[in-house]
XYZ file of C-alpha atoms in Angstrom:
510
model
C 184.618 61.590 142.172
C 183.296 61.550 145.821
C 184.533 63.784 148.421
C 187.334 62.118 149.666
C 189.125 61.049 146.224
C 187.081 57.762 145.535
C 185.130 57.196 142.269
C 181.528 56.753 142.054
C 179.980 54.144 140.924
C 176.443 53.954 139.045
C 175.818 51.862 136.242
C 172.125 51.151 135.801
C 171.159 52.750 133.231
C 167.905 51.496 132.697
C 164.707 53.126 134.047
C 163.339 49.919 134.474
C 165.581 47.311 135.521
C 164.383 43.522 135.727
C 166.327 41.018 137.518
C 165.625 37.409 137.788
C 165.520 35.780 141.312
C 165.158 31.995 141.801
C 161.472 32.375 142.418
C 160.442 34.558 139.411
C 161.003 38.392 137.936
C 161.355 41.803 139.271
C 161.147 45.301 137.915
C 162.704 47.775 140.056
C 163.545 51.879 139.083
C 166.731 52.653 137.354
C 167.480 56.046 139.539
C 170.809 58.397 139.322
C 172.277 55.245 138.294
C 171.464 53.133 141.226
C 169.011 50.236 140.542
C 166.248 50.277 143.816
C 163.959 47.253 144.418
C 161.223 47.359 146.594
C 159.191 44.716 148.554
C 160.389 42.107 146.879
C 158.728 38.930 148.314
C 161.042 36.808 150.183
C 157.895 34.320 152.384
C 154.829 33.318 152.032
C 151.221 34.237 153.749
C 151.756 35.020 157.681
C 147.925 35.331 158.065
C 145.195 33.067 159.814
C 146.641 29.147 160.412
C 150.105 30.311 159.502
C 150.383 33.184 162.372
C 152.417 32.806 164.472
C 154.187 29.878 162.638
C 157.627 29.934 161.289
C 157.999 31.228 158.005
C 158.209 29.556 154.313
C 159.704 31.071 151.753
C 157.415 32.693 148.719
C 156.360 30.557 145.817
C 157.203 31.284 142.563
C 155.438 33.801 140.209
C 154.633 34.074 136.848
C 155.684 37.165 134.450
C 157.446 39.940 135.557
C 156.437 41.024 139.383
C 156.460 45.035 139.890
C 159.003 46.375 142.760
C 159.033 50.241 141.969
C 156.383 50.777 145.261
C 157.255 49.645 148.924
C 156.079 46.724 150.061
C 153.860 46.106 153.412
C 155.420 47.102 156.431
C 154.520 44.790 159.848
C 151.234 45.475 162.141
C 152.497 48.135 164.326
C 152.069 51.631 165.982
C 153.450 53.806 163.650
C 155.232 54.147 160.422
C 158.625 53.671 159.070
C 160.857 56.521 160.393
C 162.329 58.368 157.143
C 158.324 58.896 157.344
C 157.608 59.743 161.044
C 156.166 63.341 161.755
C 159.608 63.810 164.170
C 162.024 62.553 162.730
C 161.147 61.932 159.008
C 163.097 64.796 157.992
C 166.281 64.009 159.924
C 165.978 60.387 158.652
C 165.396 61.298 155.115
C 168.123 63.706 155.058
C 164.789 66.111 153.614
C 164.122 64.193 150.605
C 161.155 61.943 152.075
C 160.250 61.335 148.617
C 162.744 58.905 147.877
C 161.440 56.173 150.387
C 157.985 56.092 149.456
C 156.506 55.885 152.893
C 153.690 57.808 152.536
C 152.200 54.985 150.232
C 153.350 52.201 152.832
C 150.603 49.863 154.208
C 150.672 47.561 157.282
C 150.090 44.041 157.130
C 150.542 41.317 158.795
C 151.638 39.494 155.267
C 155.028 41.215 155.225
C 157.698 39.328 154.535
C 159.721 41.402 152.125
C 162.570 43.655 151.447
C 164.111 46.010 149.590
C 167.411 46.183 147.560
C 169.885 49.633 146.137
C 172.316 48.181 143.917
C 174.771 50.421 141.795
C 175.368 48.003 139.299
C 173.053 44.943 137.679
C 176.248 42.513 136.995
C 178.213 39.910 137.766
C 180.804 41.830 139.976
C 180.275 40.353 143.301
C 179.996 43.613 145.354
C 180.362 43.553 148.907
C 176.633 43.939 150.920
C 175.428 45.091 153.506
C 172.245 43.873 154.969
C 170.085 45.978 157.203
C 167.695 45.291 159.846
C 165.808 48.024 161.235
C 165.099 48.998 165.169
C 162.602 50.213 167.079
C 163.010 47.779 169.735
C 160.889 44.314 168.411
C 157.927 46.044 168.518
C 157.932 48.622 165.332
C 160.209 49.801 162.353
C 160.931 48.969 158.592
C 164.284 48.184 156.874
C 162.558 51.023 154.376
C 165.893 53.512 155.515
C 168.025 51.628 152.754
C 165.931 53.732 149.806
C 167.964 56.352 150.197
C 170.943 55.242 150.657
C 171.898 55.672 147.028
C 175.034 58.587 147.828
C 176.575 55.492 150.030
C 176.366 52.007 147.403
C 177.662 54.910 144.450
C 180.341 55.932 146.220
C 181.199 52.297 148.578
C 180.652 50.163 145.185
C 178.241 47.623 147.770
C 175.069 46.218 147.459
C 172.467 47.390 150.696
C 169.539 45.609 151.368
C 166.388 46.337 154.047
C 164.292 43.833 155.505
C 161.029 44.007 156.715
C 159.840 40.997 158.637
C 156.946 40.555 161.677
C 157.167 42.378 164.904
C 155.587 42.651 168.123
C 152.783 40.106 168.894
C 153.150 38.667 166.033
C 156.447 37.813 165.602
C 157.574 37.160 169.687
C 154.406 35.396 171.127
C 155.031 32.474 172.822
C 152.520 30.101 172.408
C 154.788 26.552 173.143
C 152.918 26.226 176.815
C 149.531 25.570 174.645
C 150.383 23.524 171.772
C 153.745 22.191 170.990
C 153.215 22.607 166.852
C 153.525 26.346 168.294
C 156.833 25.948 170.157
C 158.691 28.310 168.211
C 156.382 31.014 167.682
C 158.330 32.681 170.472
C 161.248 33.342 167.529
C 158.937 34.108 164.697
C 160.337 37.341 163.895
C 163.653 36.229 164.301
C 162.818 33.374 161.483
C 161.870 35.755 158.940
C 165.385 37.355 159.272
C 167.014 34.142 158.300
C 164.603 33.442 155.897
C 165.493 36.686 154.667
C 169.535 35.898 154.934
C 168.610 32.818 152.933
C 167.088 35.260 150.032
C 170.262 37.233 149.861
C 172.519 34.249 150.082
C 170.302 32.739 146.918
C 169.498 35.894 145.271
C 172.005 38.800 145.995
C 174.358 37.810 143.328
C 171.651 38.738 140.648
C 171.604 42.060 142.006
C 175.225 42.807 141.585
C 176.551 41.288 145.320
C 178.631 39.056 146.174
C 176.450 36.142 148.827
C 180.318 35.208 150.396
C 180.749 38.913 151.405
C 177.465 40.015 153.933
C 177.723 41.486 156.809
C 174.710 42.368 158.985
C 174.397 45.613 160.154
C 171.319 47.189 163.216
C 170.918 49.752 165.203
C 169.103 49.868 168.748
C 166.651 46.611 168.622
C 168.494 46.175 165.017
C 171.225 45.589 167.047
C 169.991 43.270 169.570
C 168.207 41.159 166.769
C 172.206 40.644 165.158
C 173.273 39.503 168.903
C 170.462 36.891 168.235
C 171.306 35.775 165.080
C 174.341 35.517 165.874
C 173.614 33.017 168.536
C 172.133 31.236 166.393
C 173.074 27.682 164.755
C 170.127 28.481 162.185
C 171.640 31.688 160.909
C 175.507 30.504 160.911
C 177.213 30.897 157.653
C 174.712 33.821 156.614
C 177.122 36.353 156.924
C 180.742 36.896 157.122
C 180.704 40.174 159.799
C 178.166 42.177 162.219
C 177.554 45.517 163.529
C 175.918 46.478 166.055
C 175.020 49.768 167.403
C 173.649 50.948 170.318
C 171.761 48.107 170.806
C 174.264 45.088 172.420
C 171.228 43.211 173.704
C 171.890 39.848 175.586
C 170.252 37.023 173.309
C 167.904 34.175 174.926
C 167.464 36.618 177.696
C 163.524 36.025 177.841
C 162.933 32.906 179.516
C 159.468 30.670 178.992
C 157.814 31.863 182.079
C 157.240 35.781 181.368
C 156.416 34.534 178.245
C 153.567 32.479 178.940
C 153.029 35.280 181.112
C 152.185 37.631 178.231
C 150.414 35.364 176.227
C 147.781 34.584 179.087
C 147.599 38.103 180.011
C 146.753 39.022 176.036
C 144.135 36.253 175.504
C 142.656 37.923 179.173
C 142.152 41.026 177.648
C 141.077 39.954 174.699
C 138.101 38.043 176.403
C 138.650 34.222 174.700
C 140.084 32.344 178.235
C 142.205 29.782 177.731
C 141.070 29.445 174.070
C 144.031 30.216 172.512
C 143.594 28.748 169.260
C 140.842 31.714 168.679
C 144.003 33.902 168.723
C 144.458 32.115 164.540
C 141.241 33.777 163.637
C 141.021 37.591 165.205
C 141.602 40.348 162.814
C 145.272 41.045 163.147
C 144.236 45.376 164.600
C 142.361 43.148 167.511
C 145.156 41.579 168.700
C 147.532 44.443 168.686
C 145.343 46.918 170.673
C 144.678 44.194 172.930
C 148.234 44.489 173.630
C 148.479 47.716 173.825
C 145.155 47.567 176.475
C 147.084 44.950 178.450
C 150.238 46.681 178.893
C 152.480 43.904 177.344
C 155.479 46.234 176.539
C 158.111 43.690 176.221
C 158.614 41.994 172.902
C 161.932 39.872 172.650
C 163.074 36.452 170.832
C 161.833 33.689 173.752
C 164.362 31.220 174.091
C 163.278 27.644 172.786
C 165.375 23.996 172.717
C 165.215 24.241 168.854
C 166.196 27.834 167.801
C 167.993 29.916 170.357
C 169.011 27.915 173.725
C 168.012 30.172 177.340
C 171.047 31.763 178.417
C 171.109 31.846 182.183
C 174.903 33.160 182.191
C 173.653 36.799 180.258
C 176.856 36.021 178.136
C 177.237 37.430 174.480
C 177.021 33.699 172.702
C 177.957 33.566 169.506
C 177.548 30.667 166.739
C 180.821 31.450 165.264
C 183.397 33.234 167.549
C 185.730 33.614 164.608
C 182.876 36.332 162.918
C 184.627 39.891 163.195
C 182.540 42.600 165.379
C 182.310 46.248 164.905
C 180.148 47.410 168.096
C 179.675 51.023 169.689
C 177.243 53.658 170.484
C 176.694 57.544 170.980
C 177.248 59.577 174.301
C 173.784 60.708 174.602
C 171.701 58.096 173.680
C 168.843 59.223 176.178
C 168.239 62.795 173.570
C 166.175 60.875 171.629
C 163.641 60.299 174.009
C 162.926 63.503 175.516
C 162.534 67.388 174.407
C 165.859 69.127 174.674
C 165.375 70.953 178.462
C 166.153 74.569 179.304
C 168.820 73.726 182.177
C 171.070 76.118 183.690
C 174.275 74.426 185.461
C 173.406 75.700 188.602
C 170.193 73.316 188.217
C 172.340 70.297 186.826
C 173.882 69.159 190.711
C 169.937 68.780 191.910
C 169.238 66.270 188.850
C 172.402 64.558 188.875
C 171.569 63.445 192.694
C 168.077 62.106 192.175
C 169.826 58.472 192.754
C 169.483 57.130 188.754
C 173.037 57.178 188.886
C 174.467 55.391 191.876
C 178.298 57.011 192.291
C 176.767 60.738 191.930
C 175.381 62.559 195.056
C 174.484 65.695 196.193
C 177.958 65.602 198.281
C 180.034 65.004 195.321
C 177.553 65.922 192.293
C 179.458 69.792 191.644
C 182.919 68.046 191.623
C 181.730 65.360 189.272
C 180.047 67.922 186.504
C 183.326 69.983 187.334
C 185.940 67.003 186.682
C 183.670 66.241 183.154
C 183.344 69.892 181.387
C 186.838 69.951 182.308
C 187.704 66.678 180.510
C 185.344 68.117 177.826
C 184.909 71.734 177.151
C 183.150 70.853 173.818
C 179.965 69.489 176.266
C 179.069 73.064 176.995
C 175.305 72.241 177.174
C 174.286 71.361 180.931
C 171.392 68.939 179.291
C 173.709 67.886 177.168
C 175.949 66.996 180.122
C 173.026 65.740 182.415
C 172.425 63.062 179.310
C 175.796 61.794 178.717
C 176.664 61.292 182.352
C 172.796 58.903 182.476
C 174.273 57.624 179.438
C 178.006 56.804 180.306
C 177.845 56.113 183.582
C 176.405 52.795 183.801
C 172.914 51.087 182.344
C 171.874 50.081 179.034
C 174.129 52.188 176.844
C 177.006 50.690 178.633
C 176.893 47.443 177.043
C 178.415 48.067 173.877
C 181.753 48.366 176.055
C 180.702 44.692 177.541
C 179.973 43.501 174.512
C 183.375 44.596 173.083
C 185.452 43.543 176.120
C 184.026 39.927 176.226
C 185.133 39.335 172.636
C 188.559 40.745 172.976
C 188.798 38.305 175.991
C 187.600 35.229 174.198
C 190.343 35.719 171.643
C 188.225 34.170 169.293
C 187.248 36.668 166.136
C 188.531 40.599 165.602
C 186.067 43.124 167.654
C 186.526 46.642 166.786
C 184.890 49.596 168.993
C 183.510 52.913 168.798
C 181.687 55.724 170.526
C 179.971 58.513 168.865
C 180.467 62.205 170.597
C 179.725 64.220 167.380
C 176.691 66.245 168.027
C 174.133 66.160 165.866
C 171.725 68.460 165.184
C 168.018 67.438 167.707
C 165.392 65.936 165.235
C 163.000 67.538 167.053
C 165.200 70.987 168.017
C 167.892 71.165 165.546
C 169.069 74.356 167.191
C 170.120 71.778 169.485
C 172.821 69.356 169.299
C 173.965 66.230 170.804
C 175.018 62.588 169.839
C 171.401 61.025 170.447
C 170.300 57.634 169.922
C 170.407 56.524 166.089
C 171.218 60.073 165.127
C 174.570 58.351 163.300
C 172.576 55.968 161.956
C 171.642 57.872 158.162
C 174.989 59.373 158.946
C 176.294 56.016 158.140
C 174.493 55.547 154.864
C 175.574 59.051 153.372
C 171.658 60.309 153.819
C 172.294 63.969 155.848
C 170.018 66.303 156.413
C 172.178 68.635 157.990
C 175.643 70.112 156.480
C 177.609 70.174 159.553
C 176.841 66.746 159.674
C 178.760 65.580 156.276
C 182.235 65.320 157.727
C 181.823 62.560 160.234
C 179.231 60.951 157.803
C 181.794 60.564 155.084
C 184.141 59.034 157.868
C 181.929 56.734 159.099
C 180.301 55.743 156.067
C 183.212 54.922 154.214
C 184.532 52.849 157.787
C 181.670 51.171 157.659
C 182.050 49.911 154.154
C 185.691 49.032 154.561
C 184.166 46.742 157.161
C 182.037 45.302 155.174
C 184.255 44.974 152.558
C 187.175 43.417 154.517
C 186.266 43.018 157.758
C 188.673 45.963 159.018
C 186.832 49.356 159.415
C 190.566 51.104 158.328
C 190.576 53.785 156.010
C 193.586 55.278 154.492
C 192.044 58.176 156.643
C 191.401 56.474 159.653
C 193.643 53.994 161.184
C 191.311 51.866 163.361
C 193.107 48.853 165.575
C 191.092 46.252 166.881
C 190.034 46.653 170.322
C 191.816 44.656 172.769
C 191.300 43.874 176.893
C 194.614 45.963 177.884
C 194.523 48.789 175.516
C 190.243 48.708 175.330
C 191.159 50.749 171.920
C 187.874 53.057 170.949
C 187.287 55.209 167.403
C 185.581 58.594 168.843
C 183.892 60.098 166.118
C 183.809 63.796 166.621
C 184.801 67.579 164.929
C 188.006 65.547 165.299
C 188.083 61.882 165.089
C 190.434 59.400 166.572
C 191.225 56.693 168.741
C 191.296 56.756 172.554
C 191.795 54.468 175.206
C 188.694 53.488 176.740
C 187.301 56.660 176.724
C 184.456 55.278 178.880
C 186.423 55.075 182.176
C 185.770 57.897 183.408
C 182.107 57.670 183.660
C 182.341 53.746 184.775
C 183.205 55.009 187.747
C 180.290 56.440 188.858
C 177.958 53.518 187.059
C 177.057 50.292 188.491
């Protein structure tokens, strides 16, 4: 039985499971009872005439195709995370050896994806399909390898996706050749290419294709708010969730994209040859991006795939989808060391202007009103990050996001904010909710025991969402959010719902 009463489930009792998918067969690794897939193809060839070209799925195979090792993740700098010298150990919840990353490769042929199934049968499990952040510039869907505590003890199917980032899966070429006009959503292709797999294939593996729900963190996240969007991806899952990462699709118009592709083929010394971008070795063209400065990799908004959205609205293909959206009260942790900060210094960073409603007049009454309103925030850097966070900016948007559903009317939206404090990745004597730190958390992989609590709450939330489209537990009761009553789950030491617990800290944002 699991910790909170539920049975586990595991019934793959074969070391070496084979499945048949519509294009051909695949051995996976029969593990604790969990089946686990790896790269299994779901396109073809990326490479030379087809870069930068919208995907096609793979071609059939003959025999039995070996999925036990990870497939290719995309050209990028750096690895997959559960691997990552800084947070690898956080991400792995200490067992790194159960996501093979150390044997990963990077290619620019890698459209594939992995799949942790408790049971090889016809029983239509619930899934839960993963796509992995790092902006839309690196990351693998590789995290779902170890979620095998969370598909035992949920009864779903998960599923990771790895598909082409970066350069090669956002340049917009459409101002040089119209066969090239959606190269712009490339990456974005090869996620509903990979929707398409799992609608075709998932039932083989134990899911149930009428039952997916996409789930992303951080440019996860953002990707989903694409997709969604999306006419193309309509009907390839049931629910989304998106955390920390409530993006605004289509919000890349043609012009800064051009922009970037002319400053790229500058640097890389061919003019206005563009077409000698096809033959390049793929490490060329990336550090020639990194040597030009082009930072910003997004979906480019084209009259076929994803319309430009001059209103910054949250579009969505199907309004009726329900929405589970949130993110963590100090988001900003994970990009910075943990600071030595006394409170005496916190008034003197609080008034450097980032945040517009804090001054030095009125910057000791604001940090007195909040450790007031939260005695548990006894950190000042601690503080000095959730009030960036809270007050206004980027990490705001999840409340946006939220609030324009509930006023559509259109489609259930539920909400959430994260104050548990985890401990740092890279300091885990310290502890704050940082950005993706809930993320593992979610799929039962913890690498520290304080941490198992809210994991098993939010895990097993998370599957009731993707099981019914309600995140309610017999544990937690979890209304929808709504425009009056702006209902929020805080997961904390004690978790419940408030009402709007932002508010506060709007009042000093933008």
């Amino acid at each position: 039985m699991s910790n909170y009463g539920k049975p586990i489930y595991g019934m793959v009792a074969n070391e070496e499971p084979v499945v048949r998918t519509v294009h051909g067969l695949v051995k996976g690794q029969g593990r604790n009872g969990v089946g686990v897939f790896r790269g299994i193809p779901y396109g073809d060839r990326v490479d030379g005439d087809r870069r930068f070209q919208p995907p096609r799925a793979v071609g059939d195979w003959e025999g039995v195709l070996d999925c036990t090792k990870n497939g290719p993740i995309a050209m990028q700098f750096g690895t997959s995370i559960s691997g990552s010298w800084d947070f690898g150990d956080y991400f792995s919840g200490g067992k790194r050896e159960l996501f093979g990353c150390e044997d990963e490769v990077q290619s620019e042929n890698c459209l594939v994806l992995d799949v942790v199934t408790p049971g090889i049968d016809d029983r239509k499990r619930p899934v839960a399909v993963y796509i992995h952040g790092g902006g839309y510039a690196g990351g693998s869907g590789t995290l779902v390898l170890g979620a095998d505590r969370w598909v035992k003890e949920e009864n779903i199917v998960a599923v990771g996706i790895n598909h082409r980032l970066n350069v090669f899966g956002y340049l917009d070429l459409s101002a040089f050749d119209k066969r090239f006009e959606r190269s712009g959503m490339a990456g974005i292709l090869d996620l509903v290419l990979a929707l398409e797999w799992v609608r075709d294939n998932i039932a083989a593996f134990g899911g149930d294709p009428a039952r997916v729900t996409v789930m992303g963190e951080s440019g996860g996240g953002s990707k989903i708010n694409t997709l969604l969007a999306m006419d193309g991806a309509k009907g390839l899952f049931r629910a989304a969730i998106v955390e920390s990462g409530s993006g605004i699709p289509g919000s890349m118009d043609s012009g800064e994209a051009t922009d970037n592709a002319k400053a790229l083929m500058s640097e890389l010394g061919i003019g206005g040859d563009w077409q000698k971008l096809l033959e390049l070795p793929a490490q060329d063209i990336l550090s020639a991006c990194d040597r030009a400065g082009i930072r910003r990799f997004s979906p480019s908004a084209n009259d076929t795939d994803l319309p430009y959205n001059a209103a910054m609205k949250y579009l969505e293909a199907d309004e009726s989808l329900p929405l589970l959206v949130g993110s963590s009260s100090e988001e900003g942790g994970a990009f910075c060391e943990p600071e030595e900060l006394t409170w005496d210094d916190l008034p003197d960073r609080l008034a450097d202007g980032t945040i517009p409603g804090i001054t030095k007049d009125n910057a000791g009454d604001v940090i007195a009103r909040f450790r007031a309103l939260d005695p548990s925030c006894d950190d000042p850097f601690r503080m000095l990050l959730r009030l960036q966070c809270l007050c206004g900016g980027r990490w705001t948007r999840s409340f946006n996001q939220a609030l324009e559903k509930a006023e559509k009317g259109a489609g259930t939206v539920y909400s959430y904010l994260v104050t548990f404090p985890s401990p740092h990745a890279r300091a885990p004597e310290r502890r704050m909710a940082w950005h993706t730190a809930d993320l593992p958390l979610q799929m039962r992989i913890v690498a520290h025991e304080c941490c198992e609590g809210v994991s098993e709450k939010m895990a097993h939330a998370w599957a009731q969402f993707i099981r019914t489209g309600s995140p309610s537990t017999q544990e937690l009761e979890w209304p929808a959010f709504t425009a009056d009553g702006r209902e929020t789950m805080v997961f904390d030491t004690v978790t419940g719902i408030k009402k709007d617990p932002m508010a506060p800290y709007r009042k000093y944002g933008r």
